[in-house]
Tab-separated table of C-alpha atoms in Angstrom:
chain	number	residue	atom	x	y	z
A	1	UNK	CA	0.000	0.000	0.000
A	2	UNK	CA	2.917	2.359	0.987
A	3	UNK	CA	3.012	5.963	2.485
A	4	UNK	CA	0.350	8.372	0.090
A	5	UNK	CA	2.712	10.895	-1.067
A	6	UNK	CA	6.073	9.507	-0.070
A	7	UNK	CA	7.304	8.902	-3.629
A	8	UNK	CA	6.516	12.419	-4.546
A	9	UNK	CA	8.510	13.264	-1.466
A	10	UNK	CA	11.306	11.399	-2.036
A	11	UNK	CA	11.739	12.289	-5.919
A	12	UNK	CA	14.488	15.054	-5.172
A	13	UNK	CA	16.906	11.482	-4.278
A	14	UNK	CA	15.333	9.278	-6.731
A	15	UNK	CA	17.629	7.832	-9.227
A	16	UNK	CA	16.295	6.437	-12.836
A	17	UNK	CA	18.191	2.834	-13.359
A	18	UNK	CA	17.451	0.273	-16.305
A	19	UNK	CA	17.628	-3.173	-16.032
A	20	UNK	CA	21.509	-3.265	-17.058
A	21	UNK	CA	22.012	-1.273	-13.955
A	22	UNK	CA	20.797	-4.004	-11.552
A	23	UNK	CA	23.934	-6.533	-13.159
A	24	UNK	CA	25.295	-8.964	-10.469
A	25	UNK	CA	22.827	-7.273	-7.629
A	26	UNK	CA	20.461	-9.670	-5.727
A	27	UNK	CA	16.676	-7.593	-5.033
A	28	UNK	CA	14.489	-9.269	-2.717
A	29	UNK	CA	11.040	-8.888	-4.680
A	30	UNK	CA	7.663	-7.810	-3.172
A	31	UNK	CA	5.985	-10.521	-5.433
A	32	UNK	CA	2.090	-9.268	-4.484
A	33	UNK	CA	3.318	-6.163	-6.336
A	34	UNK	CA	4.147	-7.630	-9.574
A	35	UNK	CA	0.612	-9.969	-8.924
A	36	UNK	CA	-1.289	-6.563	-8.772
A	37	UNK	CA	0.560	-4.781	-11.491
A	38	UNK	CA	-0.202	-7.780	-13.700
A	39	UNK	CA	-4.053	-8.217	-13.063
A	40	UNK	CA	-4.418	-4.154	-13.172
A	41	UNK	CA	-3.709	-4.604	-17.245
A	42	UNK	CA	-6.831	-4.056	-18.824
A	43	UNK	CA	-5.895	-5.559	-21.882
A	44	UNK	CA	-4.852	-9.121	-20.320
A	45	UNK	CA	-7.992	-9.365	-18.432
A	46	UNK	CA	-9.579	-11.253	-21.266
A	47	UNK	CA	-6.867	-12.463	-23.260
A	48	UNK	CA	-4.893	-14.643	-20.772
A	49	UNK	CA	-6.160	-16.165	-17.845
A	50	UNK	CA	-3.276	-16.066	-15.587
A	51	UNK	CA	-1.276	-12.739	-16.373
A	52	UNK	CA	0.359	-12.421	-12.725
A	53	UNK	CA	1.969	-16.292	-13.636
A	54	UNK	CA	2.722	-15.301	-17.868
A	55	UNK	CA	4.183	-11.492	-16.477
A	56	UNK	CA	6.328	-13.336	-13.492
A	57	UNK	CA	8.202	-15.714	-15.968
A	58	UNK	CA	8.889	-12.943	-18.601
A	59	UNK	CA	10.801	-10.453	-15.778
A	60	UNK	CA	12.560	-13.438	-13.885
A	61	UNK	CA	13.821	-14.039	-17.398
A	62	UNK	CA	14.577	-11.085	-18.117
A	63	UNK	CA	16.586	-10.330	-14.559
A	64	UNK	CA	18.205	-13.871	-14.889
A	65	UNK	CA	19.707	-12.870	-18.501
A	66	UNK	CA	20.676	-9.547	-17.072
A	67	UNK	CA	22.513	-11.870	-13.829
A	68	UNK	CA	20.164	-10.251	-11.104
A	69	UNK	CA	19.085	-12.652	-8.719
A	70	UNK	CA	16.038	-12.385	-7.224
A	71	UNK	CA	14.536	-13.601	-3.703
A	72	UNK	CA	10.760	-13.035	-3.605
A	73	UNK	CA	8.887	-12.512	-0.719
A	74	UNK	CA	4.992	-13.454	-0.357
A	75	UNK	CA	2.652	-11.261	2.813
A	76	UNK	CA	1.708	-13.081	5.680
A	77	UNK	CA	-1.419	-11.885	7.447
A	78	UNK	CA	-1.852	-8.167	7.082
A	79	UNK	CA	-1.447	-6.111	10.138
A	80	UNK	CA	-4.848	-5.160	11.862
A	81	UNK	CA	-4.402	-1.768	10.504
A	82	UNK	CA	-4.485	-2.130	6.907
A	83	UNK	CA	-7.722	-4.456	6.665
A	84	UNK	CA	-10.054	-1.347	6.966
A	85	UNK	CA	-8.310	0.198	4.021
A	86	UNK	CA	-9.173	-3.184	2.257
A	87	UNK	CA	-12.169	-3.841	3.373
A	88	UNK	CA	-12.931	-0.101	1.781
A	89	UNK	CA	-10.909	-1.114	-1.509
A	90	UNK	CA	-12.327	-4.809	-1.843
A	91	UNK	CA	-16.189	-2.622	-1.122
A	92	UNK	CA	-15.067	-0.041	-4.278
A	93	UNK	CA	-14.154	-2.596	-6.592
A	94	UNK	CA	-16.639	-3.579	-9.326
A	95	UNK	CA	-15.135	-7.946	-8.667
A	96	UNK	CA	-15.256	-8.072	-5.450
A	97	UNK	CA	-13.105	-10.873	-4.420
A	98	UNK	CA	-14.619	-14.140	-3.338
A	99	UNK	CA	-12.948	-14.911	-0.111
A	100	UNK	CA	-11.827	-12.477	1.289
A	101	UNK	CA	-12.650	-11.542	4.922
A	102	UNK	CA	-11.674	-8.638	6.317
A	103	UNK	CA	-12.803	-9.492	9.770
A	104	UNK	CA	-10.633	-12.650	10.037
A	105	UNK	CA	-7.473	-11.592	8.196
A	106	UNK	CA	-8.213	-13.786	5.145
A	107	UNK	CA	-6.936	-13.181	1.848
A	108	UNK	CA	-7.640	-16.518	0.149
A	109	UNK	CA	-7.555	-14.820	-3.950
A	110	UNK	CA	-4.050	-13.092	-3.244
A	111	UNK	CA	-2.733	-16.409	-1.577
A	112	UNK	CA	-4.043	-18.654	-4.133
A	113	UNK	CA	-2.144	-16.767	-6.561
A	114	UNK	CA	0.957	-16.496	-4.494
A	115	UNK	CA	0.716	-20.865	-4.727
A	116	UNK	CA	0.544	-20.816	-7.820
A	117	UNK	CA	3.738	-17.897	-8.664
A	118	UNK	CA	5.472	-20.257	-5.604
A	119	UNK	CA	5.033	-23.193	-7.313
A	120	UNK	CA	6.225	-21.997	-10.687
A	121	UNK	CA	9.660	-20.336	-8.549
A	122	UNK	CA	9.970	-23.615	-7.442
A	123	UNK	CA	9.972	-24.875	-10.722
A	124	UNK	CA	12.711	-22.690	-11.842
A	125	UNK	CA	14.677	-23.051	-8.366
A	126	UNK	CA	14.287	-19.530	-7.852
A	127	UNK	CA	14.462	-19.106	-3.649
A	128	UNK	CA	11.106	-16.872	-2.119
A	129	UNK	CA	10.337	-16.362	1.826
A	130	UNK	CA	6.794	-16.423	2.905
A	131	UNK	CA	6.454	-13.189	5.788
A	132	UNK	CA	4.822	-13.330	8.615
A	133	UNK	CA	3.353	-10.120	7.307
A	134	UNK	CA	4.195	-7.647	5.211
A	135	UNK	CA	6.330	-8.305	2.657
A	136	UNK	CA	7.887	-5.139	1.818
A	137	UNK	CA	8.566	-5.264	5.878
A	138	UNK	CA	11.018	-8.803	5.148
A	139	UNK	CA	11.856	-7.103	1.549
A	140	UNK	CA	13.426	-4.019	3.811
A	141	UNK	CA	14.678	-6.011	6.796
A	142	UNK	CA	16.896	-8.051	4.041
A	143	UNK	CA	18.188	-4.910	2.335
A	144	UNK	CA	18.953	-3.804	5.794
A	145	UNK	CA	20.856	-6.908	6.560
A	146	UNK	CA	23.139	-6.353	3.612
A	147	UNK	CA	21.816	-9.724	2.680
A	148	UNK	CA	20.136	-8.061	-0.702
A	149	UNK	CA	21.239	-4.724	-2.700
A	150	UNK	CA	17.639	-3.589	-2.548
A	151	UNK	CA	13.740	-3.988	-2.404
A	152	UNK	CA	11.834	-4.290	-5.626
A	153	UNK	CA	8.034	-2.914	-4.496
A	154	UNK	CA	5.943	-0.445	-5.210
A	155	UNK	CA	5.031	0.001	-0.787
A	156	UNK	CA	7.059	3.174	-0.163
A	157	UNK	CA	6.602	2.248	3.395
A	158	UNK	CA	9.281	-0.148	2.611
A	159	UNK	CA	11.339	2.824	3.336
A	160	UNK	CA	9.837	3.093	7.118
A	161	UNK	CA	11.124	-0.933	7.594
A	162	UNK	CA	14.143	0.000	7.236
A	163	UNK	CA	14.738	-0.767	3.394
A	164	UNK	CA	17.773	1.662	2.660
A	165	UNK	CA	17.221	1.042	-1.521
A	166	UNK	CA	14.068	0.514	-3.424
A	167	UNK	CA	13.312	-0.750	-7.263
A	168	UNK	CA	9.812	0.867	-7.487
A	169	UNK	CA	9.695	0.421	-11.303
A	170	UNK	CA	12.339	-0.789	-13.885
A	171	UNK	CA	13.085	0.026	-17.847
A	172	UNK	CA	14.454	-2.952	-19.926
């Protein structure tokens, strides 16, 4: 979800890097962000049923060729806080999603899909950490670490984890 207005604050110390940039760097990956971005593409809606899974293989091939490795990181249960702001998008959006309970924490259409983008990483032995909750929180704590060279997400509040670099969007 991120800070509103953060990236327009922080655009003074924003650097523009392309994909060539990002050689021999390891970014942990927000992967519900790339899910999102995917399924927000009008034009894919109706022409292929699984965008998030057709849009993941394309960049991790593209990264791979480039020699950035990437770790991707799936949400765990949502802090308390966020599931009104949910609840209120989940209410504005003409397909509501089926199982999804705001009361309980459940986010059984974003999970499903993370299965299915896990099971395909497996496939291509590409490593992914499932957080205990947000993943742009585990995204951060491993740039902090030194353990990754930076967060790809679109959650500026990456930056208030502790996430000292962040990919928010990349240029082949």
């Amino acid at each position: 979800m991120g800070v509103q207005g953060l990236w327009e604050i922080l655009k003074d110390v924003k650097t523009n890097k392309k994909l060539c940039d990002l050689k021999d760097q390891i970014l942990a990956v927000d992967l519900a962000t790339w899910i999102c971005e995917a399924e927000s593409v009008g034009q894919m809606k109706n022409a292929i049923s699984k965008p998030y899974l057709r849009n993941l293989y394309f960049r991790i091939t593209a990264f791979t060729k480039n020699g950035t490795r990437l770790v991707f990181v799936t949400d765990g249960k949502a802090p308390d806080l966020k599931w009104k702001t949910i609840a209120h998008r989940l209410d504005t959006r003409q397909d509501v999603q089926k199982g999804t309970n705001a009361a309980s924490g459940s986010r059984s259409r974003l999970n499903a899909r993370f299965n299915e983008c896990c099971q395909l990483l497996d496939q291509l032995g590409i490593p992914w950490i499932k957080s205990e909750g947000e993943a742009e929180a585990t995204c951060a704590a491993l740039n902090e670490a030194s353990l990754v060279h930076g967060c790809l997400t679109n959650d500026s509040d990456a930056f208030l984890y502790g996430a000292k670099n962040c990919v928010s969007k990349f240029v082949q």
